[in-house]
Short mmCIF file of C-alpha atoms in Angstrom, two decimals:
data_model
loop_
_atom_site.label_atom_id
_atom_site.label_comp_id
_atom_site.label_asym_id
_atom_site.label_seq_id
_atom_site.Cartn_x
_atom_site.Cartn_y
_atom_site.Cartn_z
CA MET A 1 0.00 0.00 0.00
CA PRO A 2 1.42 3.44 -0.92
CA ARG A 3 2.55 5.47 2.06
CA ALA A 4 0.14 8.37 1.40
CA LYS A 5 -2.82 5.99 1.15
CA LYS A 6 -1.74 4.16 4.30
CA GLN A 7 -1.54 7.44 6.24
CA LYS A 8 -5.03 8.37 4.98
CA VAL A 9 -6.46 5.03 6.17
CA GLU A 10 -4.84 5.47 9.59
CA HIS A 11 -6.24 9.02 9.79
CA VAL A 12 -9.75 7.74 9.01
CA LYS A 13 -9.40 5.05 11.69
CA LYS A 14 -8.28 7.63 14.27
CA GLU A 15 -11.19 9.88 13.32
CA ASP A 16 -13.65 6.99 13.64
CA SER A 17 -12.17 6.16 17.04
CA ARG A 18 -12.47 9.79 18.17
CA VAL A 19 -16.11 10.03 17.05
CA LYS A 20 -16.88 6.73 18.79
CA LYS A 21 -15.36 8.04 22.04
CA GLU A 22 -17.37 11.27 21.76
CA ASP A 23 -20.57 9.25 21.21
CA GLU A 24 -19.80 7.16 24.28
CA HIS A 25 -19.11 10.34 26.28
CA VAL A 26 -22.43 11.88 25.20
CA LYS A 27 -24.25 8.64 26.02
CA LYS A 28 -22.60 8.47 29.44
CA LYS A 29 -23.48 12.11 30.14
CA LYS A 30 -27.12 11.45 29.19
CA GLU A 31 -27.24 8.49 31.55
CA GLU A 32 -25.75 10.62 34.35
CA GLU A 33 -28.35 13.35 33.73
CA GLU A 34 -31.13 10.76 33.82
CA GLU A 35 -29.77 9.43 37.11
CA GLN A 36 -29.66 12.96 38.54
CA THR A 37 -33.27 13.51 37.46
CA GLN A 38 -34.27 10.28 39.15
CA ASP A 39 -32.37 11.34 42.27
CA ALA A 40 -34.27 14.63 42.29
CA GLU A 41 -37.57 12.79 41.99
CA GLN A 42 -36.59 10.46 44.81
CA GLN A 43 -35.73 13.48 46.95
CA SER A 44 -39.13 15.01 46.27
CA PRO A 45 -42.24 14.43 48.37
CA GLY A 46 -44.27 11.38 47.44
CA GLN A 47 -41.25 9.34 46.32
CA THR A 48 -40.04 7.78 49.58
CA ASP A 49 -41.26 4.46 50.92
CA LYS A 50 -44.82 5.20 52.06
CA GLN A 51 -45.35 7.82 49.35
CA GLY A 52 -44.02 5.89 46.35
CA ARG A 53 -47.45 5.07 44.99
CA GLN A 54 -48.60 8.67 45.53
CA GLY A 55 -45.65 9.94 43.46
CA GLN A 56 -46.58 7.60 40.61
CA GLN A 57 -50.14 8.84 40.78
CA THR A 58 -48.94 12.45 40.53
CA LYS A 59 -46.98 11.59 37.38
CA GLN A 60 -50.05 9.96 35.85
CA GLU A 61 -51.97 13.21 36.28
CA THR A 62 -49.84 14.78 33.57
CA SER A 63 -50.72 13.88 29.99
CA ARG A 64 -48.10 13.19 27.31
CA LYS A 65 -48.64 16.62 25.81
CA GLY A 66 -47.58 18.20 29.11
CA LYS A 67 -51.07 19.41 30.04
CA VAL A 68 -52.34 18.69 33.51
CA LYS A 69 -55.51 16.63 33.59
CA LYS A 70 -58.42 17.78 35.66
CA GLU A 71 -58.15 16.64 39.27
CA SER A 72 -60.97 16.00 41.71
CA LYS A 73 -62.97 18.94 43.02
CA SER A 74 -60.90 18.88 46.20
CA LYS A 75 -63.50 17.58 48.64
CA ASP A 76 -60.57 17.08 50.99
CA GLY A 77 -59.04 20.45 50.10
CA GLU A 78 -58.41 22.96 52.85
CA THR A 79 -57.30 26.59 52.77
CA LEU A 80 -54.41 26.91 55.23
CA GLU A 81 -53.55 30.57 54.64
CA GLN A 82 -54.59 33.54 52.50
CA GLY A 83 -53.00 36.89 51.92
CA ARG A 84 -51.40 39.25 49.42
CA ILE A 85 -48.58 38.35 47.05
CA TYR A 86 -46.15 40.79 45.42
CA PHE A 87 -43.58 40.09 42.68
CA PHE A 88 -40.24 41.89 42.16
CA TYR A 89 -37.23 41.43 39.89
CA ARG A 90 -33.73 42.84 40.36
CA PRO A 91 -31.29 43.90 37.60
CA LYS A 92 -27.88 42.29 37.25
CA VAL A 93 -24.89 43.86 38.98
CA MET A 94 -24.05 47.39 37.75
CA LEU A 95 -27.13 47.56 35.49
CA GLU A 96 -29.46 50.49 36.17
CA GLU A 97 -31.94 49.54 33.47
CA VAL A 98 -33.43 46.21 32.40
CA LYS A 99 -34.18 45.79 28.70
CA SER A 100 -34.83 42.04 28.57
CA GLU A 101 -34.81 38.93 30.75
CA LYS A 102 -31.06 38.64 30.09
CA ASP A 103 -30.57 41.69 32.31
CA VAL A 104 -32.44 40.14 35.27
CA ARG A 105 -30.45 38.82 38.23
CA ARG A 106 -33.15 37.66 40.69
CA LEU A 107 -36.90 37.11 41.03
CA TYR A 108 -38.58 37.57 44.41
CA PHE A 109 -42.09 37.30 45.75
CA ILE A 110 -43.51 38.49 49.06
CA LEU A 111 -46.19 36.57 50.96
CA SER A 112 -48.10 38.73 53.44
CA PRO A 113 -50.73 36.60 55.27
CA LYS A 114 -53.96 38.39 56.15
CA ASP A 115 -54.81 38.90 59.82
CA ARG A 116 -51.12 38.49 60.70
CA LYS A 117 -48.41 41.07 61.11
CA LEU A 118 -45.89 39.11 59.06
CA HIS A 119 -44.13 39.32 55.69
CA ARG A 120 -42.01 36.67 53.97
CA LEU A 121 -39.55 37.67 51.23
CA VAL A 122 -38.92 34.58 49.08
CA LEU A 123 -36.05 34.38 46.60
CA VAL A 124 -36.50 32.10 43.57
CA ALA A 125 -33.24 30.36 42.63
CA ARG A 126 -33.76 31.10 38.94
CA LYS A 127 -34.98 34.38 37.53
CA ARG A 128 -38.49 33.13 36.74
CA LEU A 129 -41.27 30.96 38.13
CA PRO A 130 -41.44 27.31 37.02
CA THR A 131 -43.39 26.64 33.83
CA ILE A 132 -47.00 25.74 34.64
CA GLY A 133 -48.33 22.49 33.19
CA ARG A 134 -44.93 20.87 32.68
CA ARG A 135 -44.25 19.95 36.30
CA GLU A 136 -41.03 21.97 36.10
CA ARG A 137 -39.23 22.16 39.44
CA LEU A 138 -37.38 25.18 40.79
CA PHE A 139 -35.91 25.91 44.18
CA GLY A 140 -36.19 28.95 46.42
CA PHE A 141 -35.86 29.96 50.04
CA VAL A 142 -37.26 32.40 52.59
CA ASN A 143 -34.73 35.22 52.34
CA LYS A 144 -36.27 37.45 54.99
CA LEU A 145 -39.00 37.20 57.61
CA THR A 146 -40.24 40.35 59.31
CA GLU A 147 -43.18 41.94 61.11
CA ASP A 148 -42.07 45.42 60.01
CA VAL A 149 -43.05 45.96 56.36
CA THR A 150 -40.39 48.67 55.96
CA GLU A 151 -37.72 46.03 56.66
CA LEU A 152 -38.54 44.43 53.30
CA GLN A 153 -36.86 47.37 51.59
CA LYS A 154 -33.49 46.26 52.95
CA GLY A 155 -33.76 43.08 50.92
CA LEU A 156 -34.91 44.89 47.77
CA ASP A 157 -33.21 48.29 47.89
CA GLU A 158 -29.93 49.35 46.28
CA ARG A 159 -26.78 48.03 47.91
CA SER A 160 -23.04 48.07 47.19
CA TYR A 161 -20.21 45.74 48.08
CA GLU A 162 -16.44 45.55 47.55
CA THR A 163 -14.61 42.95 45.49
CA LYS A 164 -10.86 42.30 45.34
CA THR A 165 -10.68 42.30 41.55
CA ARG A 166 -13.34 44.80 40.42
CA GLY A 167 -13.63 47.19 43.33
CA GLU A 168 -17.05 48.46 44.36
CA ARG A 169 -20.04 46.77 42.76
CA THR A 170 -23.64 48.00 42.93
CA LEU A 171 -26.96 46.17 42.86
CA TYR A 172 -29.72 48.60 41.91
CA PRO A 173 -33.22 48.41 43.48
CA ALA A 174 -35.66 45.67 42.57
CA ARG A 175 -38.70 46.59 40.45
CA PRO A 176 -42.27 45.57 41.35
CA CYS A 177 -43.94 43.66 38.53
CA GLY A 178 -47.09 42.17 40.01
CA GLN A 179 -49.53 42.14 42.88
CA GLY A 180 -52.42 39.88 43.76
CA VAL A 181 -53.87 37.51 46.33
CA TYR A 182 -52.72 34.01 47.23
CA SER A 183 -53.71 30.93 49.19
CA ILE A 184 -51.70 28.05 50.56
CA VAL A 185 -54.00 25.04 50.44
CA ARG A 186 -53.80 21.41 51.41
CA HIS A 187 -54.76 19.20 48.49
CA GLY A 188 -54.57 15.49 49.23
CA THR A 189 -51.02 14.59 50.20
CA HIS A 190 -49.40 17.89 49.21
CA ALA A 191 -49.77 21.66 49.50
CA HIS A 192 -50.37 24.21 46.73
CA LEU A 193 -49.47 27.87 46.47
CA ILE A 194 -52.13 29.45 44.25
CA TYR A 195 -52.53 33.08 43.26
CA TYR A 196 -54.59 35.53 41.22
CA LEU A 197 -52.87 38.58 39.77
CA GLU A 198 -54.69 41.90 40.24
CA ILE A 199 -52.04 44.33 38.98
CA PRO A 200 -51.26 44.59 36.12
CA GLN A 201 -54.63 43.63 34.69
CA GLN A 202 -52.97 42.44 31.48
CA ILE A 203 -49.76 40.42 31.33
CA GLY A 204 -46.90 42.32 29.70
CA GLU A 205 -43.45 41.46 28.37
CA ALA A 206 -41.85 41.48 31.82
CA GLN A 207 -44.44 39.17 33.40
CA SER A 208 -44.34 36.72 30.48
CA ALA A 209 -40.55 36.41 30.62
CA LEU A 210 -40.62 35.91 34.41
CA GLY A 211 -43.29 33.19 34.22
CA ILE A 212 -45.91 35.29 36.05
CA GLU A 213 -49.39 34.38 34.79
CA GLN A 214 -52.79 35.91 35.46
CA GLU A 215 -53.38 32.99 37.79
CA GLY A 216 -51.39 29.93 38.70
CA SER A 217 -51.07 26.90 40.92
CA TYR A 218 -47.80 25.45 42.22
CA ILE A 219 -47.12 22.44 44.38
CA ILE A 220 -44.93 23.72 47.19
CA THR A 221 -42.99 21.82 49.83
CA VAL A 222 -40.26 22.56 52.36
CA LYS A 223 -36.92 20.79 52.62
CA ASN A 224 -35.88 18.89 55.73
CA PRO A 225 -32.66 20.66 56.85
CA LYS A 226 -31.46 17.52 58.66
CA ARG A 227 -31.39 15.49 55.47
CA ARG A 228 -28.10 16.36 53.78
CA ASN A 229 -27.35 15.68 50.13
CA PRO A 230 -23.66 16.24 49.19
CA GLU A 231 -24.59 16.75 45.51
CA ARG A 232 -27.22 19.37 46.39
CA PRO A 233 -26.06 20.93 49.64
CA GLY A 234 -28.39 23.93 49.39
CA LEU A 235 -27.92 26.81 51.82
CA LYS A 236 -25.00 26.76 54.22
CA ARG A 237 -27.17 28.31 56.90
CA LYS A 238 -30.18 26.05 57.45
CA ALA A 239 -33.61 26.85 58.84
CA ASP A 240 -34.07 26.12 62.53
CA PHE A 241 -37.49 24.48 62.88
CA GLU A 242 -39.25 23.80 66.16
CA LYS A 243 -38.88 20.32 67.63
CA GLU A 244 -42.47 19.35 66.82
CA GLN A 245 -42.17 20.52 63.20
CA ALA A 246 -38.85 18.72 62.72
CA GLY A 247 -40.34 15.61 64.32
CA LYS A 248 -43.13 15.45 61.74
CA MET A 249 -40.52 15.51 58.98
CA GLY A 250 -38.71 12.53 60.48
CA SER A 251 -36.28 11.06 57.98
CA TYR A 252 -38.13 12.38 54.92
CA ALA A 253 -36.16 14.65 52.58
CA TRP A 254 -39.20 16.91 52.14
CA ASN A 255 -42.06 17.83 54.46
CA PRO A 256 -44.62 14.96 54.34
CA GLU A 257 -47.29 16.90 56.26
CA PRO A 258 -48.84 19.60 53.98
CA SER A 259 -50.86 21.17 56.82
CA GLN A 260 -47.71 22.50 58.48
CA THR A 261 -46.41 24.23 55.32
CA PRO A 262 -47.31 27.81 56.43
CA ASP A 263 -45.63 27.25 59.81
CA LEU A 264 -42.45 26.00 58.14
CA LEU A 265 -42.39 29.06 55.89
CA ASP A 266 -42.28 31.21 59.04
CA HIS A 267 -38.52 30.54 59.27
CA GLU A 268 -35.72 32.35 57.48
CA ASN A 269 -33.63 30.09 55.22
CA ALA A 270 -36.47 27.59 54.84
CA GLU A 271 -35.67 25.94 51.51
CA ILE A 272 -38.61 25.25 49.24
CA LEU A 273 -39.35 23.29 46.09
CA ILE A 274 -41.84 24.89 43.68
CA ILE A 275 -43.45 22.71 41.00
CA GLY A 276 -45.58 24.19 38.20
CA ALA A 277 -49.01 22.55 38.42
CA ALA A 278 -51.90 24.21 36.56
CA GLU A 279 -53.10 27.46 34.96
CA ASP A 280 -56.78 27.13 35.87
CA VAL A 281 -56.94 27.24 39.66
CA VAL A 282 -60.68 26.55 39.98
CA GLU A 283 -60.60 23.63 37.55
CA GLU A 284 -57.73 22.03 39.44
CA LEU A 285 -58.68 22.80 43.05
CA GLY A 286 -62.42 23.40 42.97
CA GLU A 287 -63.88 25.14 46.03
CA VAL A 288 -60.58 26.29 47.52
CA GLY A 289 -59.81 27.98 44.19
CA GLN A 290 -63.21 29.68 44.23
CA ASP A 291 -62.55 30.87 47.79
CA LEU A 292 -59.44 32.67 46.57
CA GLU A 293 -61.40 34.31 43.74
CA LYS A 294 -63.93 35.63 46.28
CA TYR A 295 -61.16 36.85 48.55
CA GLY A 296 -59.60 38.72 45.61
CA GLU A 297 -62.89 40.37 44.69
CA GLN A 298 -63.43 41.42 48.29
CA ASP A 299 -59.86 42.73 48.49
CA ILE A 300 -60.42 44.97 45.46
CA ARG A 301 -63.76 46.27 46.76
CA GLU A 302 -62.27 47.20 50.13
CA SER A 303 -59.11 48.79 48.71
CA LYS A 304 -58.91 52.60 48.60
CA HIS A 305 -56.70 52.40 45.52
CA GLY A 306 -58.60 49.75 43.54
CA LEU A 307 -56.54 48.20 40.76
CA LYS A 308 -53.90 50.92 40.68
CA PRO A 309 -50.15 50.55 41.35
CA ASP A 310 -50.57 52.90 44.33
CA LYS A 311 -52.10 49.92 46.12
CA LEU A 312 -48.72 48.14 46.24
CA TYR A 313 -46.73 51.20 47.23
CA ASN A 314 -49.21 52.05 49.97
CA GLU A 315 -49.32 48.54 51.44
CA LEU A 316 -45.54 48.01 51.36
CA LYS A 317 -44.75 51.64 52.25
CA MET A 318 -42.42 52.01 49.29
CA SER A 319 -41.54 54.96 47.10
CA LYS A 320 -41.90 55.05 43.31
CA LYS A 321 -38.73 57.13 43.16
CA ILE A 322 -36.74 54.17 44.49
CA PHE A 323 -38.82 51.28 43.13
CA PRO A 324 -40.06 52.32 39.63
CA SER A 325 -43.61 51.39 38.63
CA GLU A 326 -43.45 50.93 34.84
CA SER A 327 -43.57 47.13 34.99
CA LEU A 328 -46.75 47.40 37.08
CA THR A 329 -48.48 49.94 34.88
CA SER A 330 -47.50 48.73 31.40
CA GLY A 331 -45.80 45.37 31.88
CA GLU A 332 -42.63 46.77 30.28
CA TRP A 333 -39.07 46.36 31.51
CA VAL A 334 -37.56 49.24 33.43
#
């Protein structure tokens, strides 16, 4: 065989070998990703020992097209908590103006239970809510818990910090982008966070990009801080639950008792899992969904500011000069 031809054959063999190795690497990576997904499902409520069958049932509720099938009318449903919900997004470091979702650093929401002097500032790990109807899972945690509504500004206002390589860095104030009413409800073996948006009345570009719908339902559960997972360590500083609350969690990775969800959320650093469930709250949850609709209607009737952005600024005692209102009024980025 001529030398040139022999070298060409050897080159082809080497190339085939390289491609084969790459294919094996891709296959191995896919298998690892599938194993990680399975691990995440096993970590989730409904997947451990007693709840295995319940987890399978939850999966069956989702059709192949990704749409959630209609559940029962929640005869066993129970409203555990109602209140007002507020959404905010913060620009990336050193950005004064947001022009698209690429410029967003964080998404927050505030839960303010009615008849209680309490406010929870929740940080969503990604810069949007999980997609509804696809059972997408995202993590978050209670970033701040306070009885003084003005204290919320400290978590949302402008702040600066020093770095060794870039000097002073600035995070500009968060921008309000939604307000409405919410309920935390027990539904069978799990809890739901459901909400209706009041302001803005029409979803804009900002809300769409952040996954904020006119109404939505999310399965929500709280992580057991005593169950450690080296691959997903979570927060370094864990929530400190009361003995009784921790006792109900036992050895489960996630809270198995939905009725204690609001109490667990009353702790800073409580880590939560949020799973997109359904767009139509009433269709999915029946009477407890209707109760939230009635609460929202009553809330609007009793409000001095109606469906105006002033409602948010008045309730949270914030200034439009610091926290601009364009995303509330027009749904546009600001």
